[in-house]
Short mmCIF file of C-alpha atoms in Angstrom, two decimals:
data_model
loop_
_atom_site.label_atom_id
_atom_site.label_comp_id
_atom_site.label_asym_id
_atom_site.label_seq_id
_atom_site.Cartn_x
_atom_site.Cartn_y
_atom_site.Cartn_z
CA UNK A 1 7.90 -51.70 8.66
CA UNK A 2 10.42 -51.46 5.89
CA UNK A 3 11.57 -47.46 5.65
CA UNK A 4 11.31 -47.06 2.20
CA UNK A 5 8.11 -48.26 1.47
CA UNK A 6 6.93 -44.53 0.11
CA UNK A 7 9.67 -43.60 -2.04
CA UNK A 8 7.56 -41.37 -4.10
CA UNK A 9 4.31 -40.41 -5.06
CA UNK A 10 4.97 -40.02 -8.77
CA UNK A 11 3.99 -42.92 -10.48
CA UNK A 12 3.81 -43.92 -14.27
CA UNK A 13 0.23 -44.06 -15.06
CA UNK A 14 -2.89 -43.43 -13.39
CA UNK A 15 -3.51 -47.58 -12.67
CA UNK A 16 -0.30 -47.54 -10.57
CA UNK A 17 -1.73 -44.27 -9.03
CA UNK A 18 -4.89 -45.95 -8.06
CA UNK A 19 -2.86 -48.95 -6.50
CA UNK A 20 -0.53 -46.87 -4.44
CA UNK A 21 -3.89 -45.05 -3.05
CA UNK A 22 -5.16 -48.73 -1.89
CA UNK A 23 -1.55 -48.94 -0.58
CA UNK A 24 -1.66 -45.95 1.27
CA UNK A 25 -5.26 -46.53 2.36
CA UNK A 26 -3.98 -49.90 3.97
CA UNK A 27 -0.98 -48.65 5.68
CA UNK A 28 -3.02 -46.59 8.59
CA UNK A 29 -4.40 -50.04 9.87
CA UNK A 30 -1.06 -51.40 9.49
CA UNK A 31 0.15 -48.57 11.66
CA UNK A 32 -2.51 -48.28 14.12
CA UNK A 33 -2.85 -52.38 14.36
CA UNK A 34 0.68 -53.84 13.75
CA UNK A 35 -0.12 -57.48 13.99
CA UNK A 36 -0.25 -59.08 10.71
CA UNK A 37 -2.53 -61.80 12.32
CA UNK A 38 -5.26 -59.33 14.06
CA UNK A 39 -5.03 -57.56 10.35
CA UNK A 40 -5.87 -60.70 8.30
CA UNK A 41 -8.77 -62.14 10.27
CA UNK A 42 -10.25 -58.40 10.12
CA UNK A 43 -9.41 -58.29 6.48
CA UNK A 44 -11.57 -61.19 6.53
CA UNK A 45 -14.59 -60.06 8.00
CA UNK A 46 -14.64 -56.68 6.54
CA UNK A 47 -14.22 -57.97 2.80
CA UNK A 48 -17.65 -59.64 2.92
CA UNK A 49 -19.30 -56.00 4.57
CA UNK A 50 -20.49 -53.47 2.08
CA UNK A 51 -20.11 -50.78 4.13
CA UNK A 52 -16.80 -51.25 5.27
CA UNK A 53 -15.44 -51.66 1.90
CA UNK A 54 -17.64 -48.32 0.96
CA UNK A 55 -16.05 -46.67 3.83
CA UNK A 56 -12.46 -48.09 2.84
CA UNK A 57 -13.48 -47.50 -0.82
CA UNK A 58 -13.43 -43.55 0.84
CA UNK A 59 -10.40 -43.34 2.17
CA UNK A 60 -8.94 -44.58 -1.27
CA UNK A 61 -10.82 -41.88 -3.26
CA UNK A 62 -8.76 -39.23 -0.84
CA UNK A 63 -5.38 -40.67 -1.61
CA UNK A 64 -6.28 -41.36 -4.73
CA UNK A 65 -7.14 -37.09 -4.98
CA UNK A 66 -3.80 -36.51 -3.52
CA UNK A 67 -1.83 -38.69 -5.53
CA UNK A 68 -3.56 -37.35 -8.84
CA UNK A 69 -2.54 -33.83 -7.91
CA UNK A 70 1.01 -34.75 -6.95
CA UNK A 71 1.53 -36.01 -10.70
CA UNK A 72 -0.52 -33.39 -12.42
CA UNK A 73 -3.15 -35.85 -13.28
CA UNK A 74 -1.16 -37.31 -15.71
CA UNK A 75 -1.59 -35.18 -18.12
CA UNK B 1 -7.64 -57.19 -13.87
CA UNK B 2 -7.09 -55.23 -17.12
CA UNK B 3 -3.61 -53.76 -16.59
CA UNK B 4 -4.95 -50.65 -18.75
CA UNK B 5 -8.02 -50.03 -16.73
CA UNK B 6 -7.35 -46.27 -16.09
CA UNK B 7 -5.59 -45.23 -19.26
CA UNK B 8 -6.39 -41.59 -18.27
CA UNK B 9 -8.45 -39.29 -16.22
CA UNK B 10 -9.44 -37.02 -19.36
CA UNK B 11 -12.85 -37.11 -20.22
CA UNK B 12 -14.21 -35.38 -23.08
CA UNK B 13 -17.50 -33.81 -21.29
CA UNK B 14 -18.54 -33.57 -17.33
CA UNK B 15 -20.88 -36.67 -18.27
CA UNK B 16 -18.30 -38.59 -19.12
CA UNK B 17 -16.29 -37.52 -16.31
CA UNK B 18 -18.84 -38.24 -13.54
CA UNK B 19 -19.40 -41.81 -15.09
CA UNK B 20 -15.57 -42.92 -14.62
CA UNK B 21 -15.61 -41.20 -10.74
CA UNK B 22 -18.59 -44.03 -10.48
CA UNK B 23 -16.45 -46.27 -12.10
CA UNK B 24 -13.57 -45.46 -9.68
CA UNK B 25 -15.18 -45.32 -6.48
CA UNK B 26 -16.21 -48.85 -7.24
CA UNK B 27 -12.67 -50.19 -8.68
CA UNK B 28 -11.76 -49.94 -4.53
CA UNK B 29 -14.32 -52.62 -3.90
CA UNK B 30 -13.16 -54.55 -6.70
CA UNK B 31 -9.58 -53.93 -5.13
CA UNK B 32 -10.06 -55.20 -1.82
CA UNK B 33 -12.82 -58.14 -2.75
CA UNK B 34 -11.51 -59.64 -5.94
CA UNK B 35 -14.18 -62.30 -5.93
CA UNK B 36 -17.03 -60.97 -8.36
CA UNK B 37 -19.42 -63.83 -7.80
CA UNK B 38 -19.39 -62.02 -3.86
CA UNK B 39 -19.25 -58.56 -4.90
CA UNK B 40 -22.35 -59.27 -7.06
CA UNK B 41 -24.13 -60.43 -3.96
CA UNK B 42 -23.34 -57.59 -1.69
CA UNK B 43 -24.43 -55.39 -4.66
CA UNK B 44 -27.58 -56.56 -4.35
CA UNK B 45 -27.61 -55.84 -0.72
CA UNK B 46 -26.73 -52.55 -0.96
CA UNK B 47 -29.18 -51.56 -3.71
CA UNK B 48 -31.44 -51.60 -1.67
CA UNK B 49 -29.94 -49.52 1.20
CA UNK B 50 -29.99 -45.99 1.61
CA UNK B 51 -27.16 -45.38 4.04
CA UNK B 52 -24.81 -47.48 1.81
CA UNK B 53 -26.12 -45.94 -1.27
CA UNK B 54 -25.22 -42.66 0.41
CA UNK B 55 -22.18 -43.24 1.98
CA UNK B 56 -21.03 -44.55 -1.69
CA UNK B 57 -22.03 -41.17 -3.17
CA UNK B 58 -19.64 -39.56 -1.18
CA UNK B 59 -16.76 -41.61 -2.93
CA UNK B 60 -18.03 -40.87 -6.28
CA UNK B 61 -18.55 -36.97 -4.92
CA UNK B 62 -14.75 -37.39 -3.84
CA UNK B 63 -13.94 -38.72 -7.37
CA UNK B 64 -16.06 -36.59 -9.33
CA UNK B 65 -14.08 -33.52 -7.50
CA UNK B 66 -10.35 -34.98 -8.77
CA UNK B 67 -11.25 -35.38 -12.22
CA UNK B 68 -13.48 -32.44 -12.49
CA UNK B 69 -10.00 -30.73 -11.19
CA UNK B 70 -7.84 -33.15 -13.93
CA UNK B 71 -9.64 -31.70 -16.86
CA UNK B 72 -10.00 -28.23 -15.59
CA UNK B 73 -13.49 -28.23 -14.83
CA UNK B 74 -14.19 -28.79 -19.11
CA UNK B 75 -14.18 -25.15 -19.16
CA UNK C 1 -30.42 -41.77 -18.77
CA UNK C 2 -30.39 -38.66 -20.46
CA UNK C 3 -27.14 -39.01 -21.98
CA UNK C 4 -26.78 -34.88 -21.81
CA UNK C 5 -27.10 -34.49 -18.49
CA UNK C 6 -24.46 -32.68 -17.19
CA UNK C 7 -23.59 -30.81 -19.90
CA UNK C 8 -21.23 -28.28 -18.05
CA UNK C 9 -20.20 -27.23 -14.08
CA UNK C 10 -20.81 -23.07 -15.20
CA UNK C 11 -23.39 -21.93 -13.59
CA UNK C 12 -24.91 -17.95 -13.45
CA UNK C 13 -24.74 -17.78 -9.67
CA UNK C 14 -24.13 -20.01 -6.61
CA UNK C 15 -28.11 -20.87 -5.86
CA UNK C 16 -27.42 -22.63 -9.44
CA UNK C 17 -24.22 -23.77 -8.04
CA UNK C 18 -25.85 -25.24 -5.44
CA UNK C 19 -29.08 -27.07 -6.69
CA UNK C 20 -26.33 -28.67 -9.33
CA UNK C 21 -24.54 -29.92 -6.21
CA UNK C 22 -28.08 -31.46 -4.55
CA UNK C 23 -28.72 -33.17 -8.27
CA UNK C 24 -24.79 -34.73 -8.49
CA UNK C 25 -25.42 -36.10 -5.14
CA UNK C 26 -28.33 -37.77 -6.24
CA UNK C 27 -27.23 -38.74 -9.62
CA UNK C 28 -24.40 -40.88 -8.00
CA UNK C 29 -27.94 -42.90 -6.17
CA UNK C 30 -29.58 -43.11 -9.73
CA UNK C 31 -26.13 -44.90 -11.39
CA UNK C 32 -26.20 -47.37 -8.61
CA UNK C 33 -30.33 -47.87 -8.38
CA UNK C 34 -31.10 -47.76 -11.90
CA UNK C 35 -34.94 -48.52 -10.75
CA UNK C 36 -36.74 -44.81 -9.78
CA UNK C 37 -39.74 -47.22 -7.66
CA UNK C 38 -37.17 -48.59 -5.87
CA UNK C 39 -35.06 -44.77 -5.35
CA UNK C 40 -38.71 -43.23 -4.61
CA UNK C 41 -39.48 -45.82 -1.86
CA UNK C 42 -36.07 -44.98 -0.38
CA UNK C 43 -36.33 -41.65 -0.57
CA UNK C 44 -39.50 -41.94 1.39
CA UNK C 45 -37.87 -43.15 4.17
CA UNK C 46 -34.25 -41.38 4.23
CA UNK C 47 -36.19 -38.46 4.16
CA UNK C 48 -37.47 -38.40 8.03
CA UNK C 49 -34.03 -39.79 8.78
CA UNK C 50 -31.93 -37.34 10.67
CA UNK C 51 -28.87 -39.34 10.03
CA UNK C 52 -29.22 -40.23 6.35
CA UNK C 53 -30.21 -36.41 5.40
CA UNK C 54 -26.88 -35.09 7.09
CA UNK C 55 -24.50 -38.07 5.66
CA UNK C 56 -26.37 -36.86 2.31
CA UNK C 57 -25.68 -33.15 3.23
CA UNK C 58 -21.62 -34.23 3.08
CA UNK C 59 -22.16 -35.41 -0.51
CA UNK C 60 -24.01 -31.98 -1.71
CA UNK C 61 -20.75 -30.04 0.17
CA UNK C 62 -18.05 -32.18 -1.47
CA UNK C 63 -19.93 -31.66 -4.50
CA UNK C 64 -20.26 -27.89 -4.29
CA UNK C 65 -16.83 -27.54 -3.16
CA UNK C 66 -16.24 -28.70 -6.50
CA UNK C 67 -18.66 -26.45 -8.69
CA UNK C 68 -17.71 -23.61 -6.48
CA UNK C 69 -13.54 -24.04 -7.93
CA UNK C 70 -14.99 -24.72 -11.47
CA UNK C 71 -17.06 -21.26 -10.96
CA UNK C 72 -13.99 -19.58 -9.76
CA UNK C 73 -16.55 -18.71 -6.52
CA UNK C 74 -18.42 -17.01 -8.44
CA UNK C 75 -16.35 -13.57 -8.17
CA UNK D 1 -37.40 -21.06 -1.09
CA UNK D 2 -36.24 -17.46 -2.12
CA UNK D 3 -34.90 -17.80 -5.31
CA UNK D 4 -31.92 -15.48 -4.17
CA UNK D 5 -30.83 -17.43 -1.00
CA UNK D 6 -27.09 -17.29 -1.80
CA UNK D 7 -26.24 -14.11 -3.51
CA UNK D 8 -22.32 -14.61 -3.16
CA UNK D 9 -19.70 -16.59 -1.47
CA UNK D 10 -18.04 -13.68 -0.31
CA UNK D 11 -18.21 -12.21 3.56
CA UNK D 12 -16.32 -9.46 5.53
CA UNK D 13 -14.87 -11.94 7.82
CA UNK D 14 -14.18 -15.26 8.88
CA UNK D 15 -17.25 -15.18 11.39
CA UNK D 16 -19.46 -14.96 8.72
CA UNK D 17 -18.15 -17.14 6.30
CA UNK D 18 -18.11 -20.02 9.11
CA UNK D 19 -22.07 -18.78 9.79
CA UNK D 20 -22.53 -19.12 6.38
CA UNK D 21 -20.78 -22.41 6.14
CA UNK D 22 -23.35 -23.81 8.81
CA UNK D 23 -26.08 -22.22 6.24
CA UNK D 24 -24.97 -24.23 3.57
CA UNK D 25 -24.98 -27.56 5.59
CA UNK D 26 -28.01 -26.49 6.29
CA UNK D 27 -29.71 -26.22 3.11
CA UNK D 28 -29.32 -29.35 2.13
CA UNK D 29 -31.32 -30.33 4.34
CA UNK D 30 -34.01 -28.25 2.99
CA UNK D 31 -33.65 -29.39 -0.51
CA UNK D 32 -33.80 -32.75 0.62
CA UNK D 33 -37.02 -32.54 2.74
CA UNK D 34 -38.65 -29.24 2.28
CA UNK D 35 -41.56 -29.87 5.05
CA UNK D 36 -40.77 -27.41 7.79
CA UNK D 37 -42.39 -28.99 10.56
CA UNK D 38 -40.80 -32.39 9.75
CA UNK D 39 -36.99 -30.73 9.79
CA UNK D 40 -37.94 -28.88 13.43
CA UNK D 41 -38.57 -32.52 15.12
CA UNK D 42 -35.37 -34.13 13.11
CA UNK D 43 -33.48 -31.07 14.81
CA UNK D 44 -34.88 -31.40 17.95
CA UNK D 45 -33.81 -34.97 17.91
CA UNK D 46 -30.47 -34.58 16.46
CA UNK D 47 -29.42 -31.74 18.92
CA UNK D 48 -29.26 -33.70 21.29
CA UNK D 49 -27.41 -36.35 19.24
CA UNK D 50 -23.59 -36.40 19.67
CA UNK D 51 -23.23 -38.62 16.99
CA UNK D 52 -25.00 -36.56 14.41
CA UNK D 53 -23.92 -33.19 15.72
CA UNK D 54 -20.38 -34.80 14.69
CA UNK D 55 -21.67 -35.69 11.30
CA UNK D 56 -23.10 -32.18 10.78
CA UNK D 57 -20.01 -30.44 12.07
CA UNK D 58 -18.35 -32.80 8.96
CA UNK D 59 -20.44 -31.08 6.59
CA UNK D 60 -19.94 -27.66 8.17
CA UNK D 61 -16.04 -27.91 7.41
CA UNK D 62 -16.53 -29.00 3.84
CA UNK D 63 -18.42 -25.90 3.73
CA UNK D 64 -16.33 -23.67 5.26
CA UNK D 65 -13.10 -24.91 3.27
CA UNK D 66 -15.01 -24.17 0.31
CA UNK D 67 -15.63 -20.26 1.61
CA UNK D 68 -12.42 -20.10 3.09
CA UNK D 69 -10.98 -20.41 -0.57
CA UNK D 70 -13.67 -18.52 -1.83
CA UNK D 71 -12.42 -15.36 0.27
CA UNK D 72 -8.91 -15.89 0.03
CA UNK D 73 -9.01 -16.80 3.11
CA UNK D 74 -9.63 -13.18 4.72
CA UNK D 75 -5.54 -12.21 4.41
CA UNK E 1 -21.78 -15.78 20.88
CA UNK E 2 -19.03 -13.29 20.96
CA UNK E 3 -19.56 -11.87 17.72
CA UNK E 4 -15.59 -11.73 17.22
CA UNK E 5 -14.67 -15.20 17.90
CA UNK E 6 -12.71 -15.69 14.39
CA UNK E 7 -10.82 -12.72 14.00
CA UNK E 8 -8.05 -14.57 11.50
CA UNK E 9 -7.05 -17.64 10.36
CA UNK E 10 -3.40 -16.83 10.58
CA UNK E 11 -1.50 -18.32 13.00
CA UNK E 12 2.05 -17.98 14.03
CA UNK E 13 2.79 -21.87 14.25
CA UNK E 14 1.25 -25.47 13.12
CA UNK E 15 0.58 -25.60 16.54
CA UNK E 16 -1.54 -22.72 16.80
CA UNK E 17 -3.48 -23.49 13.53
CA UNK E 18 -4.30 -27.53 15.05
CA UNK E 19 -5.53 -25.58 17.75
CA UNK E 20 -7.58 -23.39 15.78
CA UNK E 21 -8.76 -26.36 13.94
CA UNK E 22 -9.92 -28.28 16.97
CA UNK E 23 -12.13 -25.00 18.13
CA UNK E 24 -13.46 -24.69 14.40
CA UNK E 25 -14.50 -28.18 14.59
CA UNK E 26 -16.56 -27.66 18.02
CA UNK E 27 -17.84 -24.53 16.88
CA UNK E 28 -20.55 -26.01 14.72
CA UNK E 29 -21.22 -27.95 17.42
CA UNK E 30 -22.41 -24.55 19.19
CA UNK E 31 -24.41 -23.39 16.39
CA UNK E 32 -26.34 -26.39 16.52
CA UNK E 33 -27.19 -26.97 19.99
CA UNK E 34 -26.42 -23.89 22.17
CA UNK E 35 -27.17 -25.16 25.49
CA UNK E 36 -23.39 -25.18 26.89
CA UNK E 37 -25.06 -28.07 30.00
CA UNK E 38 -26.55 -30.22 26.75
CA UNK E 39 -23.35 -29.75 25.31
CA UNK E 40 -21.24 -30.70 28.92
CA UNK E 41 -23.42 -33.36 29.16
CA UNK E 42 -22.82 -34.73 25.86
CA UNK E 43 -19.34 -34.28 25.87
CA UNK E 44 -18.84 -36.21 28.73
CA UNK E 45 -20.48 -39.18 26.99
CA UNK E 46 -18.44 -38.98 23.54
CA UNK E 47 -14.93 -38.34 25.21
CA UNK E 48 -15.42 -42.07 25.91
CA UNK E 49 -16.72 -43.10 22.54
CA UNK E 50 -13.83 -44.03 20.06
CA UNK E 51 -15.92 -44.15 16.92
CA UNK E 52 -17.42 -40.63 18.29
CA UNK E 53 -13.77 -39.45 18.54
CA UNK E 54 -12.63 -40.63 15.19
CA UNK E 55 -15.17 -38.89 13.78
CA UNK E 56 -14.65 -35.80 15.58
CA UNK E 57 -11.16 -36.25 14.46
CA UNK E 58 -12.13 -36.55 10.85
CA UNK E 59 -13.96 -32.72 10.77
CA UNK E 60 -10.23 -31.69 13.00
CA UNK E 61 -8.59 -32.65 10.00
CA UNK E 62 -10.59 -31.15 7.36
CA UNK E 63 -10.61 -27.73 9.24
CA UNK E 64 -6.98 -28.50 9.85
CA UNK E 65 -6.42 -28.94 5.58
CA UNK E 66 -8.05 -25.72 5.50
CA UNK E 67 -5.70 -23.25 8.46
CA UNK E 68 -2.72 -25.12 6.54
CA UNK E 69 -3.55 -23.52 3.72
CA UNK E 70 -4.30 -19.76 4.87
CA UNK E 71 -1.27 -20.06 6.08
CA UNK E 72 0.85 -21.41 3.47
CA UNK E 73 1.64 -24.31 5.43
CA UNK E 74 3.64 -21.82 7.09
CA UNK E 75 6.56 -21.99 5.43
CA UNK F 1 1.00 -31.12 26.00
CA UNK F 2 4.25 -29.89 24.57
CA UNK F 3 4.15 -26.48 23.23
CA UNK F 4 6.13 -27.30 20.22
CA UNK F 5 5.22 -30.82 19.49
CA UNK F 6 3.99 -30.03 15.46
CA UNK F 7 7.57 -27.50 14.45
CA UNK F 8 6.50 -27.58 10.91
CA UNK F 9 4.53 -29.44 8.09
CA UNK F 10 7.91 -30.02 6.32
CA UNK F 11 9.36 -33.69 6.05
CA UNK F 12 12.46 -34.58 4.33
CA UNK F 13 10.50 -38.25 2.89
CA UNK F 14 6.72 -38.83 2.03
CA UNK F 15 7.19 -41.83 4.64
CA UNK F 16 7.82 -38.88 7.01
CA UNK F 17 5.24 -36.90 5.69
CA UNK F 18 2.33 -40.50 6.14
CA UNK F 19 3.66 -40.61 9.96
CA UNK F 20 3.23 -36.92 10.53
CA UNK F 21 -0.19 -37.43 9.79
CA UNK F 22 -0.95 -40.49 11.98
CA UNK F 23 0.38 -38.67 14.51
CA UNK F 24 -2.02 -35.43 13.51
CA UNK F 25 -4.70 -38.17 13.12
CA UNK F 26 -4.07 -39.25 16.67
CA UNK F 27 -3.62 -35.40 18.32
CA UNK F 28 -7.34 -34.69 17.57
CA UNK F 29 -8.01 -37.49 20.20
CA UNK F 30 -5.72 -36.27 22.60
CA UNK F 31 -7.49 -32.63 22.49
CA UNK F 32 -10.61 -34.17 23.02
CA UNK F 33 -9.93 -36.86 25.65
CA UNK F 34 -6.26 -35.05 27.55
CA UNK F 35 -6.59 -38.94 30.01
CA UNK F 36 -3.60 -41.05 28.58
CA UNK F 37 -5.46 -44.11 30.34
CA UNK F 38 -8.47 -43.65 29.12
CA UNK F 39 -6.83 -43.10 25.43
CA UNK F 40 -5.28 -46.33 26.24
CA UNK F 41 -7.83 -48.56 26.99
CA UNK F 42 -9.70 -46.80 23.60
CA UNK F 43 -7.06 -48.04 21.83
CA UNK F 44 -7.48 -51.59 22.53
CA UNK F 45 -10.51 -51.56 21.54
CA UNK F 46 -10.38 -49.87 18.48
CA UNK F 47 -7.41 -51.63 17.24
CA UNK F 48 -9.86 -55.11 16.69
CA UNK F 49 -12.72 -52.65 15.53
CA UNK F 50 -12.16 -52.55 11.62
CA UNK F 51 -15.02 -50.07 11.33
CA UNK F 52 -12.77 -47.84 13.44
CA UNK F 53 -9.79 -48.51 12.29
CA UNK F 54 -10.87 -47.63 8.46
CA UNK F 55 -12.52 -44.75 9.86
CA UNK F 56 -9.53 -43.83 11.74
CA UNK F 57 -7.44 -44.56 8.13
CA UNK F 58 -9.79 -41.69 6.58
CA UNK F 59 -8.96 -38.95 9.17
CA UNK F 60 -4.93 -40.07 8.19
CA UNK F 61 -5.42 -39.64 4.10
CA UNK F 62 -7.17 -36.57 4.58
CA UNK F 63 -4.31 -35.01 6.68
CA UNK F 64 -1.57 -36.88 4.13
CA UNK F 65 -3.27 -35.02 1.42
CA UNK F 66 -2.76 -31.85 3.70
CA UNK F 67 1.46 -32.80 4.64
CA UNK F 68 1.38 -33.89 0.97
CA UNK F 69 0.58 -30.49 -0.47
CA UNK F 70 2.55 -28.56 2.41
CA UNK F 71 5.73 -30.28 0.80
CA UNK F 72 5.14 -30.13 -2.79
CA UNK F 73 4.70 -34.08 -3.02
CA UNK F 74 8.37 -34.22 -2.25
CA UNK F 75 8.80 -33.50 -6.31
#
């Protein structure tokens, strides 16, 4: 895993906010199941399950709230 | 998808604020299954069931609470 | 929909407070099942189900955790 | 339901606002399905329920992080 | 129920506070079902149960976002 | 467990601050199942379960928003 892949949470605008929430949202699997392989056939499965992608879609919406906050909802 | 998407999380009234957390919770889905044609289909599925309906309130509650927070509650 | 709905978070005490959180929690179920048979005959059934009524009850405290901090608790 | 079910958000200590917190979880319940006799068999069925005792204890800490803040969290 | 079981959320240490967390998040557990051989019996079933865990885990860390702050993330 | 395995909520890098909280994500289940074998052989398991493992990634944001706030959003 490359060190610096969370430089910062400030980001530009609130798009690249939302994408670095996804991010972040993705990188607990990738650190509780490190095989890229085991990761893409699951990615596979769960990205035709509506509520997996509702329950993923809820993890997002909490980074997304932190993120937000750390860059005073772009205001 | 529109680079511009999320120009802002200032809404003019709590309306309008609740409508882009529903907008939100759902840009995750879009996020992680890019193909609309399938998200379309599972949308019907879930339509029509409760426990996803529910669980997919609690993203847009989630939502609703960081922009109700971003424009200081429209007080 | 009306399009006035929600036309502030204030409310004159936290019973308000709180019946505002049940009917955000369900409003998030009315954006996504447009069609009130269809919500009524869910309803129906989600309503004797133990597990549905307390993943519900998470929306309605997410929710009024949010009134609550636009009320300033009500102090 | 008595109109004045939730007078304040304030309590003397932390005891209470967690006992209140499991009121509020509560409630919701009661909004949701107001038939008395209908909620006492859900209960008896989910209390014995690990999986939804869980799921209620979820909605009992959303609660009590929103009474928490309410009290200033009894310093 | 020892009617002083929350004297404070202050803690000395992060430690202390997880700790405090992790009895918070059983505590509603107690309200709910306050046979201590129901609850035995069902915690010998869920200590094997992943999902149960996770979600166990999930009210640990809301209860946990809440101590944190009482205590100024004890800084 | 070691007395003084959680020193402080402080990290110098929000990389530090994500891995602090898989590691607070992962204590819960340690508190509630102390058997490193057992853990173990839950681990397998839940590391080809994506239900779990996004389930797992919500407990993880919701402590990152926690770390996140504890350290300012390393601003």
């Amino acid at each position: 895993m490359d060190e610096n892949w969370l430089p910062t949470l400030q980001t530009a605008t609130p798009e690249e906010g939302y994408a670095l929430a996804v991010k972040l949202s993705r990188m607990a699997i990738k650190f509780m199941q490190p095989d890229a392989e085991v990761r893409s056939a699951m990615r596979l499965m769960y990205e035709y399950d509506s509520e997996a992608l509702i329950a993923a879609s809820q993890t997002v919406a909490e980074h997304f709230s932190t993120i937000a906050a750390a860059n005073n909802y772009w205001k």
